[in-house]
PDB file of C-alpha atoms in Angstrom:
ATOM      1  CA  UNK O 164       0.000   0.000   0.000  1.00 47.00           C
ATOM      2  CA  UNK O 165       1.341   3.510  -0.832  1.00 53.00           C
ATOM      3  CA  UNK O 166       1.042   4.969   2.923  1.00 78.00           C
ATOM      4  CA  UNK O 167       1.348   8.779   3.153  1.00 88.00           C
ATOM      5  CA  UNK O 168       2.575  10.751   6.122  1.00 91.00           C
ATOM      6  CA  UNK O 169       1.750  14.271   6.475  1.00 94.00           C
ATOM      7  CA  UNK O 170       2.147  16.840   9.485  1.00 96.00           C
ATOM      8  CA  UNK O 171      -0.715  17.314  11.641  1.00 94.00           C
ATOM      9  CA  UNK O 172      -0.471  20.619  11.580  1.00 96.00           C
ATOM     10  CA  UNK O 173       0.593  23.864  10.481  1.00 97.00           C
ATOM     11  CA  UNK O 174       0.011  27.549  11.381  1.00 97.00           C
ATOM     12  CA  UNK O 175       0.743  30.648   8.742  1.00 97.00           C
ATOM     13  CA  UNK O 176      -0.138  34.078   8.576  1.00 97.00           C
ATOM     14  CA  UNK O 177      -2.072  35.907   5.835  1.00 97.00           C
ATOM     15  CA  UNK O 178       0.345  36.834   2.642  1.00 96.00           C
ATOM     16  CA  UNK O 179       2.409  33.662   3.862  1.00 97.00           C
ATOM     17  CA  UNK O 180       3.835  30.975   1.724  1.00 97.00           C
ATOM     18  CA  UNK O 181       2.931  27.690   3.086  1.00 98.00           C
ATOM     19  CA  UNK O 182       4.743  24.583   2.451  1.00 98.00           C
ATOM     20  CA  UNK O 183       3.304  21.024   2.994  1.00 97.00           C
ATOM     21  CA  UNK O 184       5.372  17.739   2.610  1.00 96.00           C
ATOM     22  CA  UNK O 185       3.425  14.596   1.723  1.00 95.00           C
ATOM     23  CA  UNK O 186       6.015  11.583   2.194  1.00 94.00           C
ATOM     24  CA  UNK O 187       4.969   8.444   0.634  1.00 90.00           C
ATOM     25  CA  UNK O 188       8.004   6.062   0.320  1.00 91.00           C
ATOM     26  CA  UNK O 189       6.495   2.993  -1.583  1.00 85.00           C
ATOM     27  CA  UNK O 190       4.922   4.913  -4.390  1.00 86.00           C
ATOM     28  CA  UNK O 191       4.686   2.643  -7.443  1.00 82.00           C
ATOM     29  CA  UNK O 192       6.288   3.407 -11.123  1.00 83.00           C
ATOM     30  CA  UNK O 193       2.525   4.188 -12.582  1.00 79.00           C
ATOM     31  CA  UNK O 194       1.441   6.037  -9.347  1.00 83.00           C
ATOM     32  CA  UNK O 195       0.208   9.782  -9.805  1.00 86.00           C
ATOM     33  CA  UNK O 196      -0.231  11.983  -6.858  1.00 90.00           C
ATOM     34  CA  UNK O 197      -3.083  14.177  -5.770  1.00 91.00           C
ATOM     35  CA  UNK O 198      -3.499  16.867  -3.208  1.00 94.00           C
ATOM     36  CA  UNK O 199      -7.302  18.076  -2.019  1.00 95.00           C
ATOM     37  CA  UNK O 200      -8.529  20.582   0.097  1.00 96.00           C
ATOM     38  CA  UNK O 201     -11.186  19.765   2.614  1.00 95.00           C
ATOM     39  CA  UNK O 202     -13.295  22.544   4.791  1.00 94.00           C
ATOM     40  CA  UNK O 203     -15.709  21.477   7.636  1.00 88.00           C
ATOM     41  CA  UNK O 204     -18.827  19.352   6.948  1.00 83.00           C
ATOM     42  CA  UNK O 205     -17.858  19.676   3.075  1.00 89.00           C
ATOM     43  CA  UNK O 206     -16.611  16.916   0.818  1.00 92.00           C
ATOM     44  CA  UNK O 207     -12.631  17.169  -0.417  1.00 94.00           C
ATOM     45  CA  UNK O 208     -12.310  19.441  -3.048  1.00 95.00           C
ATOM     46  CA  UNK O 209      -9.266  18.378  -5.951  1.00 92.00           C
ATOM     47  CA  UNK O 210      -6.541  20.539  -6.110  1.00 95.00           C
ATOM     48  CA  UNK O 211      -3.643  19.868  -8.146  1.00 94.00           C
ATOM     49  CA  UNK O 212      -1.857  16.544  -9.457  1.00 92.00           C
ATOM     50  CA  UNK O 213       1.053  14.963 -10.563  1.00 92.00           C
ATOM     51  CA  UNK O 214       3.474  12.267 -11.977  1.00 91.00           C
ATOM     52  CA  UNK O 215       6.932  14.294 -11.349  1.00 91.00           C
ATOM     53  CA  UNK O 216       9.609  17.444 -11.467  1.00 91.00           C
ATOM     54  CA  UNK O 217       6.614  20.902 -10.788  1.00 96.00           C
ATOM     55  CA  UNK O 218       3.394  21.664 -11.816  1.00 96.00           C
ATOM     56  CA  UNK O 219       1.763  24.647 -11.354  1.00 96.00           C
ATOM     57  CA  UNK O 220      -2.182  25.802 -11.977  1.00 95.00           C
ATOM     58  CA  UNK O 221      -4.366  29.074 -10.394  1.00 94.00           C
ATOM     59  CA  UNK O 222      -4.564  27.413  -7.115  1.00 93.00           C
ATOM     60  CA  UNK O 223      -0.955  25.726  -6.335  1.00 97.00           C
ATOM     61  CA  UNK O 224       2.476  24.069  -7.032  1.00 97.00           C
ATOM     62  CA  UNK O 225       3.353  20.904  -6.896  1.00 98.00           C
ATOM     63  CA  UNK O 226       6.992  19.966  -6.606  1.00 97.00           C
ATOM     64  CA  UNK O 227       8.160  16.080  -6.641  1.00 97.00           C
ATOM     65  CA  UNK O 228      11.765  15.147  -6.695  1.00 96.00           C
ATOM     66  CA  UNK O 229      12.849  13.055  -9.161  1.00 96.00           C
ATOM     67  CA  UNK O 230      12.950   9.626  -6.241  1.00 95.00           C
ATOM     68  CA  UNK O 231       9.335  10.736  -6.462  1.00 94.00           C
ATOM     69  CA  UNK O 232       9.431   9.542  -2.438  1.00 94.00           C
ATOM     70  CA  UNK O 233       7.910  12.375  -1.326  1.00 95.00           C
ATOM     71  CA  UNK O 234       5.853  15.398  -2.681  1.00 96.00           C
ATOM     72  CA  UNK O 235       5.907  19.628  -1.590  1.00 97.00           C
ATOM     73  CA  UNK O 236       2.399  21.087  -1.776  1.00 98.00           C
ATOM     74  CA  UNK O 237       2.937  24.832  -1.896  1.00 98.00           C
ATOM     75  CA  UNK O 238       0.155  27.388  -1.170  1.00 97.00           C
ATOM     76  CA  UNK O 239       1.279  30.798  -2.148  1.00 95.00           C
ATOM     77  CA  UNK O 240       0.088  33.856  -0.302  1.00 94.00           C
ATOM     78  CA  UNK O 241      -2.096  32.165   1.702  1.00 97.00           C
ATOM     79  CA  UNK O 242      -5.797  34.130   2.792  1.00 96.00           C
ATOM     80  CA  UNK O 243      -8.022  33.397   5.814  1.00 97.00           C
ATOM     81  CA  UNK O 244     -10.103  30.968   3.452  1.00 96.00           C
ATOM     82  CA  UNK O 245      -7.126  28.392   2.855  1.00 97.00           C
ATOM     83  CA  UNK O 246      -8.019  27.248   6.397  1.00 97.00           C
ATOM     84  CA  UNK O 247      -8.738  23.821   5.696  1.00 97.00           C
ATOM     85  CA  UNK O 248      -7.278  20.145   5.945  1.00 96.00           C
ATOM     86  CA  UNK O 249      -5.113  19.179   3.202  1.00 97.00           C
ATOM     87  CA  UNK O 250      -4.431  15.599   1.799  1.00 94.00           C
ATOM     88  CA  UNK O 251      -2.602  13.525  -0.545  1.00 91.00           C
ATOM     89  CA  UNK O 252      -3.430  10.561  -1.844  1.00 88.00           C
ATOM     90  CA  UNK O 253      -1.127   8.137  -4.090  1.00 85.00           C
ATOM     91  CA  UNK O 254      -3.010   6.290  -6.539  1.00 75.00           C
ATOM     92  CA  UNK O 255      -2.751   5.216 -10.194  1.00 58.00           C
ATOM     93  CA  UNK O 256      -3.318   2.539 -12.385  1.00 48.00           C
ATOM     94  CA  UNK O 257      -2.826  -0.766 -10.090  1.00 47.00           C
ATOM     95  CA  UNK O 258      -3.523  -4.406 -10.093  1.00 48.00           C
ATOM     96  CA  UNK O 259      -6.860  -5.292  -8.364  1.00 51.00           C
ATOM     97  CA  UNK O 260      -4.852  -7.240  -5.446  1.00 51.00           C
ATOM     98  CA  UNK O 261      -3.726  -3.182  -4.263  1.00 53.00           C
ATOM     99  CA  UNK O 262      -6.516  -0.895  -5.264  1.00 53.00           C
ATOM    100  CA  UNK O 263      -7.529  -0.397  -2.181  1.00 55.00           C
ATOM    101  CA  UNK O 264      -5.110   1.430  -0.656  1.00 57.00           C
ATOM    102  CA  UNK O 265      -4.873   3.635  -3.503  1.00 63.00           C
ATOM    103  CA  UNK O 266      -8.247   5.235  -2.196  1.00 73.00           C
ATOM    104  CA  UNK O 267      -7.328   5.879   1.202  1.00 73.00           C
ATOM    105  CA  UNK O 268      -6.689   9.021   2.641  1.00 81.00           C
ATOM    106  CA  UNK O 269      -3.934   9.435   5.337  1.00 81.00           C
ATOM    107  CA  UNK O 270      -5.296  11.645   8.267  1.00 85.00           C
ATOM    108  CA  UNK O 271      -4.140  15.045   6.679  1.00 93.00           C
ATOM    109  CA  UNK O 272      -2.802  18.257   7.402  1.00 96.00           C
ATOM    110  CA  UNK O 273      -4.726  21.020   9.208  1.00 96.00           C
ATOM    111  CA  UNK O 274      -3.495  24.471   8.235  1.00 98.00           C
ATOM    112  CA  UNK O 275      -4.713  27.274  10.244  1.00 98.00           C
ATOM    113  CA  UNK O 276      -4.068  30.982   8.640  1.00 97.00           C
ATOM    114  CA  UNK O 277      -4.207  33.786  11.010  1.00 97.00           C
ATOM    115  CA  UNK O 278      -4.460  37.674  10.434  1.00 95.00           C
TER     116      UNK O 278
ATOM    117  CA  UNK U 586     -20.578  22.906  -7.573  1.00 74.00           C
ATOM    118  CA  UNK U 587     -18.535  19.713  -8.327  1.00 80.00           C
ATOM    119  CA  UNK U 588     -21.063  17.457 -10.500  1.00 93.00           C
ATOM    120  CA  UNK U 589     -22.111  15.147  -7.587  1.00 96.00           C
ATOM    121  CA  UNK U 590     -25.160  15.660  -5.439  1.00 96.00           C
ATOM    122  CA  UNK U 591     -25.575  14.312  -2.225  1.00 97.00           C
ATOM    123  CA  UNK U 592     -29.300  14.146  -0.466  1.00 97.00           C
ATOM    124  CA  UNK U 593     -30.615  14.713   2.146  1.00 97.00           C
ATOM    125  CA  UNK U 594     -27.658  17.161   3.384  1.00 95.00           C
ATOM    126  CA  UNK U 595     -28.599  16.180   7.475  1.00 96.00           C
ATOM    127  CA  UNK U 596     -30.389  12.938   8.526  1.00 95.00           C
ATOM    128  CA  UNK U 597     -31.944  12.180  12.221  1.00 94.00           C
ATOM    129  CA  UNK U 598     -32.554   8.623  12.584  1.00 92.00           C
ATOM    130  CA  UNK U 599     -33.109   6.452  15.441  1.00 89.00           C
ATOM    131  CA  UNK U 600     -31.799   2.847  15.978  1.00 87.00           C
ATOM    132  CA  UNK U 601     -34.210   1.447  14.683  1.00 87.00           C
ATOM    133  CA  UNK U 602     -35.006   3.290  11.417  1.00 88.00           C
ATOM    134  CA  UNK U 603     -34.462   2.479   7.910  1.00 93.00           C
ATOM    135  CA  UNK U 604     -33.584   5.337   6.115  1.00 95.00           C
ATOM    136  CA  UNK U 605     -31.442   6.100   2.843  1.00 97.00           C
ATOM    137  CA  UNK U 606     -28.798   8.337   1.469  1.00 98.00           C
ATOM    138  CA  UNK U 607     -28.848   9.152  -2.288  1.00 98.00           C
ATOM    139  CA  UNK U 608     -26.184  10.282  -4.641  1.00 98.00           C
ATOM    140  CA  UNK U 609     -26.195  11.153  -7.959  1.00 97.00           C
ATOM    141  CA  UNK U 610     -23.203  12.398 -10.575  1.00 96.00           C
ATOM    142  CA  UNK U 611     -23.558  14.333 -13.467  1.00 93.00           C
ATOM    143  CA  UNK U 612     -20.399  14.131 -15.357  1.00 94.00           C
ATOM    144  CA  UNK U 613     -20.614  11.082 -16.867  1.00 93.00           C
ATOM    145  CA  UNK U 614     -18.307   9.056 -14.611  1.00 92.00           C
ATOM    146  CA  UNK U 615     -18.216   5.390 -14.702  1.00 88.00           C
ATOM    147  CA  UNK U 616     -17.153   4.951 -10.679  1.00 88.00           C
ATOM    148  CA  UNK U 617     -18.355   5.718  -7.524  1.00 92.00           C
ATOM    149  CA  UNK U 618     -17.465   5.384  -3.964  1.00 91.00           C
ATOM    150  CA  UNK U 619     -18.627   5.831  -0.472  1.00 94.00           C
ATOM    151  CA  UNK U 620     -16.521   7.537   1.929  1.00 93.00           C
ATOM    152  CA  UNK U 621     -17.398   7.552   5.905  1.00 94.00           C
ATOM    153  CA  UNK U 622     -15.493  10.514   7.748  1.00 94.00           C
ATOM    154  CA  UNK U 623     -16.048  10.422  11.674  1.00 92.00           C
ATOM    155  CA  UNK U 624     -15.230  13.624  13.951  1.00 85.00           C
ATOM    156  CA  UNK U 625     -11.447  13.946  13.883  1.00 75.00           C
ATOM    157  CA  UNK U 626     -10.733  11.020  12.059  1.00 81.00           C
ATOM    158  CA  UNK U 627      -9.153  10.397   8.377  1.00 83.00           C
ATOM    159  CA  UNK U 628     -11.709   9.604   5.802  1.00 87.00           C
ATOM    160  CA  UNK U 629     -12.906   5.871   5.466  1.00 88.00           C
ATOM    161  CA  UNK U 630     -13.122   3.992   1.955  1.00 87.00           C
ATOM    162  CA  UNK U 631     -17.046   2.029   2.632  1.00 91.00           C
ATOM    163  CA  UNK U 632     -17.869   0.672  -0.933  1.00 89.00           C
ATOM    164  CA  UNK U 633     -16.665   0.749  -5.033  1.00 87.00           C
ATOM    165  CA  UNK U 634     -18.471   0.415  -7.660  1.00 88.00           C
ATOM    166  CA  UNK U 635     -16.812   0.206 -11.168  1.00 82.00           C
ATOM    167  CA  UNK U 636     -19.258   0.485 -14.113  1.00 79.00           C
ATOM    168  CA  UNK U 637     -22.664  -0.258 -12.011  1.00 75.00           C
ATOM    169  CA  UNK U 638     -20.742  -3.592 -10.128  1.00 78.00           C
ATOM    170  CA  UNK U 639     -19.260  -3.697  -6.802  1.00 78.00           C
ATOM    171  CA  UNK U 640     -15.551  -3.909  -6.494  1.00 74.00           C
ATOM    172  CA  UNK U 641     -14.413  -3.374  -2.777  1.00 68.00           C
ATOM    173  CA  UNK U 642     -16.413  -3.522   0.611  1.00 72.00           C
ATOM    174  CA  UNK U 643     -14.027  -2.558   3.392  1.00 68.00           C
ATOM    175  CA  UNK U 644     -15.765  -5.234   5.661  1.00 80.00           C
ATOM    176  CA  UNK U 645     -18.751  -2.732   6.417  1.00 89.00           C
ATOM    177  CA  UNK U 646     -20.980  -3.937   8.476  1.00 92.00           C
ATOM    178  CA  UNK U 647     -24.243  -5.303   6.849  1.00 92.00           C
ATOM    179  CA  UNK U 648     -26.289  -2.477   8.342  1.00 94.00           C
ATOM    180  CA  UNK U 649     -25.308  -0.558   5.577  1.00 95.00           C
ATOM    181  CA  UNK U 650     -26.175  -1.622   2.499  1.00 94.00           C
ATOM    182  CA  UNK U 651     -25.286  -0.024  -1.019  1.00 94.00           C
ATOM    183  CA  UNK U 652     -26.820  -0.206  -4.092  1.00 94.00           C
ATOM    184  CA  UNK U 653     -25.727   0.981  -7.758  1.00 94.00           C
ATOM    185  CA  UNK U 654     -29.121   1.050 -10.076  1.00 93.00           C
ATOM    186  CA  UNK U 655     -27.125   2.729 -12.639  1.00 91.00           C
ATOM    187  CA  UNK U 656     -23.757   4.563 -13.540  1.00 89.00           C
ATOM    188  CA  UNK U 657     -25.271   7.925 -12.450  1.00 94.00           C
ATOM    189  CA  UNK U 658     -26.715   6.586  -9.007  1.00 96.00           C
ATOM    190  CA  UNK U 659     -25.569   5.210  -6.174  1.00 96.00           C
ATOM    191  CA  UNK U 660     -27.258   4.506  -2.996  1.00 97.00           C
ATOM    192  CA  UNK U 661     -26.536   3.808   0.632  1.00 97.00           C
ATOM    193  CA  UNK U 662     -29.545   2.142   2.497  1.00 97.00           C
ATOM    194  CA  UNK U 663     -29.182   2.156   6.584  1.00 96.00           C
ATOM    195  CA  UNK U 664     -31.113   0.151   8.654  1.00 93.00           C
ATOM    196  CA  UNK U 665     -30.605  -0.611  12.255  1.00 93.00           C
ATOM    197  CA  UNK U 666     -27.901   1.842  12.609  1.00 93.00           C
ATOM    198  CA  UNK U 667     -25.869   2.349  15.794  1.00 94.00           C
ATOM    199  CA  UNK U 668     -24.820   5.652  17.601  1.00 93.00           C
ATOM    200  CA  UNK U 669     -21.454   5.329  16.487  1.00 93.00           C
ATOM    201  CA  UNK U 670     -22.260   5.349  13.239  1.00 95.00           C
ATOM    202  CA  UNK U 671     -23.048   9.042  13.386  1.00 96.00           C
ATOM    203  CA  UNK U 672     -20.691  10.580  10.527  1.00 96.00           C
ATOM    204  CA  UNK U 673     -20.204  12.532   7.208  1.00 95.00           C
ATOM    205  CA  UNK U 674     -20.613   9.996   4.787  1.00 97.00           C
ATOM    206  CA  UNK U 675     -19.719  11.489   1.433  1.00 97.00           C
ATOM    207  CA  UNK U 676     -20.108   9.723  -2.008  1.00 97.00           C
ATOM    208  CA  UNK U 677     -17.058  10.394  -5.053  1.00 94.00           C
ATOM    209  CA  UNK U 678     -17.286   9.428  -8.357  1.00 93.00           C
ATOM    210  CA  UNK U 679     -14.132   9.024 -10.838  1.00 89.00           C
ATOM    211  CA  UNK U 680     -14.117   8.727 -14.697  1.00 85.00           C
ATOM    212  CA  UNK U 681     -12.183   5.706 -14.551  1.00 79.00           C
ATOM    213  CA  UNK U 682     -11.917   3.088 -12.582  1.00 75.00           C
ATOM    214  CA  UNK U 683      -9.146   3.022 -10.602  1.00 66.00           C
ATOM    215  CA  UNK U 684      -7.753  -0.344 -11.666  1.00 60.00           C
ATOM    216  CA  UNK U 685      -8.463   0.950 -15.225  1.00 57.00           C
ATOM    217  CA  UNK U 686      -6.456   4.200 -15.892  1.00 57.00           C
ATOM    218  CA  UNK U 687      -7.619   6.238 -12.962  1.00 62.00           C
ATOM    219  CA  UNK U 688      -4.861   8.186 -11.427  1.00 69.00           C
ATOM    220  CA  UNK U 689      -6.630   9.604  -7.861  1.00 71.00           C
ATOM    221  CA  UNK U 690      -8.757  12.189  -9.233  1.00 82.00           C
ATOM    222  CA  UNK U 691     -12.175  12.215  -7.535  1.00 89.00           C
ATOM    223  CA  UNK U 692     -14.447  14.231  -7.338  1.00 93.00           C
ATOM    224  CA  UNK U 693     -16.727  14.375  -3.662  1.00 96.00           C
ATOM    225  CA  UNK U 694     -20.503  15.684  -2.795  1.00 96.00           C
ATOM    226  CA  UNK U 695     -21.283  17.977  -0.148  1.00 95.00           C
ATOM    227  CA  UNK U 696     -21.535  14.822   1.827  1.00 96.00           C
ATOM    228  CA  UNK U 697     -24.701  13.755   4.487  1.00 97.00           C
ATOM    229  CA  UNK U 698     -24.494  14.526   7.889  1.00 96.00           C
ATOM    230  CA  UNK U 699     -26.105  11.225   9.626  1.00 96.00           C
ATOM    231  CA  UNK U 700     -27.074  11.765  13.739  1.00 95.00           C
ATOM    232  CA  UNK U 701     -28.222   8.357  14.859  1.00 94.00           C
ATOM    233  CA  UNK U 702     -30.093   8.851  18.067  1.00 92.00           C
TER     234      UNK U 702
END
C-alpha cells in the first residue's frame, strides 16, 4: 500500500507561503499523486496533481523530486479561506490485489491561517 | 458545484429506522465510492463500484447496504444503525476506474451529515 505521512499541523499568517510535505516512500512506477482541500462538513475538493519534477495551476504548485518519495504542496500567499485540511493521496493505475489502498486518505494536514 | 449531489444534506434517525442516502453524478463518470469521515478522524473507503458492479467492501458492516441502479446513481440504504455510526458519509465518483487508468482524481458531494439517536 502507498502509505502517506503528512504533518498534523501547520500555522501561517495571511500573505504567507505555506509549504506542505506529503512523504509516501512505496509509491509505485505508474502512481500519480493528488493533493485536495477539505473545509468542515464539506466533501474534499481536488486541487492539483502529478506524476513528477513541478506543476503549477491558479490554485498551487506541486513539486516532486525526481525519487518521487515524497511530494511539496505549496500554497502561495495564503488568505483566511485556505483554512482547511489538506491531503494527498497516491493512486494510479494498479492491479486489483492493491486498489484499495490507492483510495485511502492518510489523516491530513490542518493548516490554520491567522491575520 | 462539483457534479455530484448528495441528499438529504442532514439525517436524524433512530436505531431502529431504515432510512437512505442518495447520490447522484452528473459528469458522466463510470465509478463511484462511499466515503465515511467520523469527527477527527481520516476519511474511510465504505464501498466501489466500477461500471454499475461492486468492487471493494471494506468489511462494512451489513447495516449498511449499497446499491448501484445505474452509472449515475448510487445509494446507501441504513437500517438498524448504531450511535457510532453518526458521521459525514460522502459519495465520489471518478471517470475511470481506478484499476483501469484512474490516477486519484475524484471528485466528492457535499456529503450527508447522519445523527443516529
Amino acid at each position: 500500500l502507498a502509505k502517506t505521512t503528512q504533518p498534523i499541523s501547520m500555522d501561517s499568517y495571511e500573505g504567507q507561503e505555506v509549504n506542505i510535505t506529503c512523504s509516501h516512500n512505496n509509491i509505485a512506477t505508474n502512481d500519480y499523486i493528488t493533493w485536495y482541500q477539505q473545509f468542515p462538513s464539506q466533501g474534499p475538493r481536488f486541487i492539483i496533481q502529478g506524476y513528477k519534477t513541478k506543476v503549477t495551476n491558479e490554485v498551487a504548485s506541486l513539486f516532486i523530486p525526481a525519487d518521487r518519495k515524497s511530494s511539496t504542496l505549496s500554497l502561495p500567499r495564503v488568505s483566511l479561506s485556505d483554512t482547511a485540511v489538506y491531503y494527498c493521496l497516491v493512486g494510479g493505475s494498479v492491479t486489483p490485489t492493491d486498489s484499495w489502498g490507492k483510495l485511502q486518505f492518510g489523516a491530513g494536514t490542518q493548516v490554520v491561517v491567522t491575520p | 458545484e462539483t457534479g455530484v449531489t448528495q441528499t438529504p444534506r442532514h439525517l436524524v434517525m433512530g436505531m431502529t429506522n431504515k432510512k437512505s442516502l442518495k447520490c447522484e453524478q452528473h459528469l458522466g463518470h463510470n465509478a463511484m465510492y462511499w466515503y465515511k469521515q467520523s469527527a477527527k478522524k481520516p476519511l474511510e473507503l465504505m464501498f466501489v463500484y466500477n461500471f454499475k458492479e461492486q468492487t471493494e467492501n471494506n468489511s462494512v458492516p451489513s447495516r449498511f447496504s449499497p446499491e448501484c441502479p445505474n452509472s449515475s446513481h448510487l445509494f446507501l440504504h441504513l437500517h438498524t444503525l448504531q450511535p457510532e455510526d453518526s458521521a459525514l458519509y460522502l459519495c465520489a465518483s471518478s471517470r475511470l476506474p481506478l484499476a483501469g487508468g484512474n490516477t486519484g482524481e475524484l471528485f466528492f458531494g457535499e456529503g450527508s451529515r447522519l445523527t443516529v439517536l
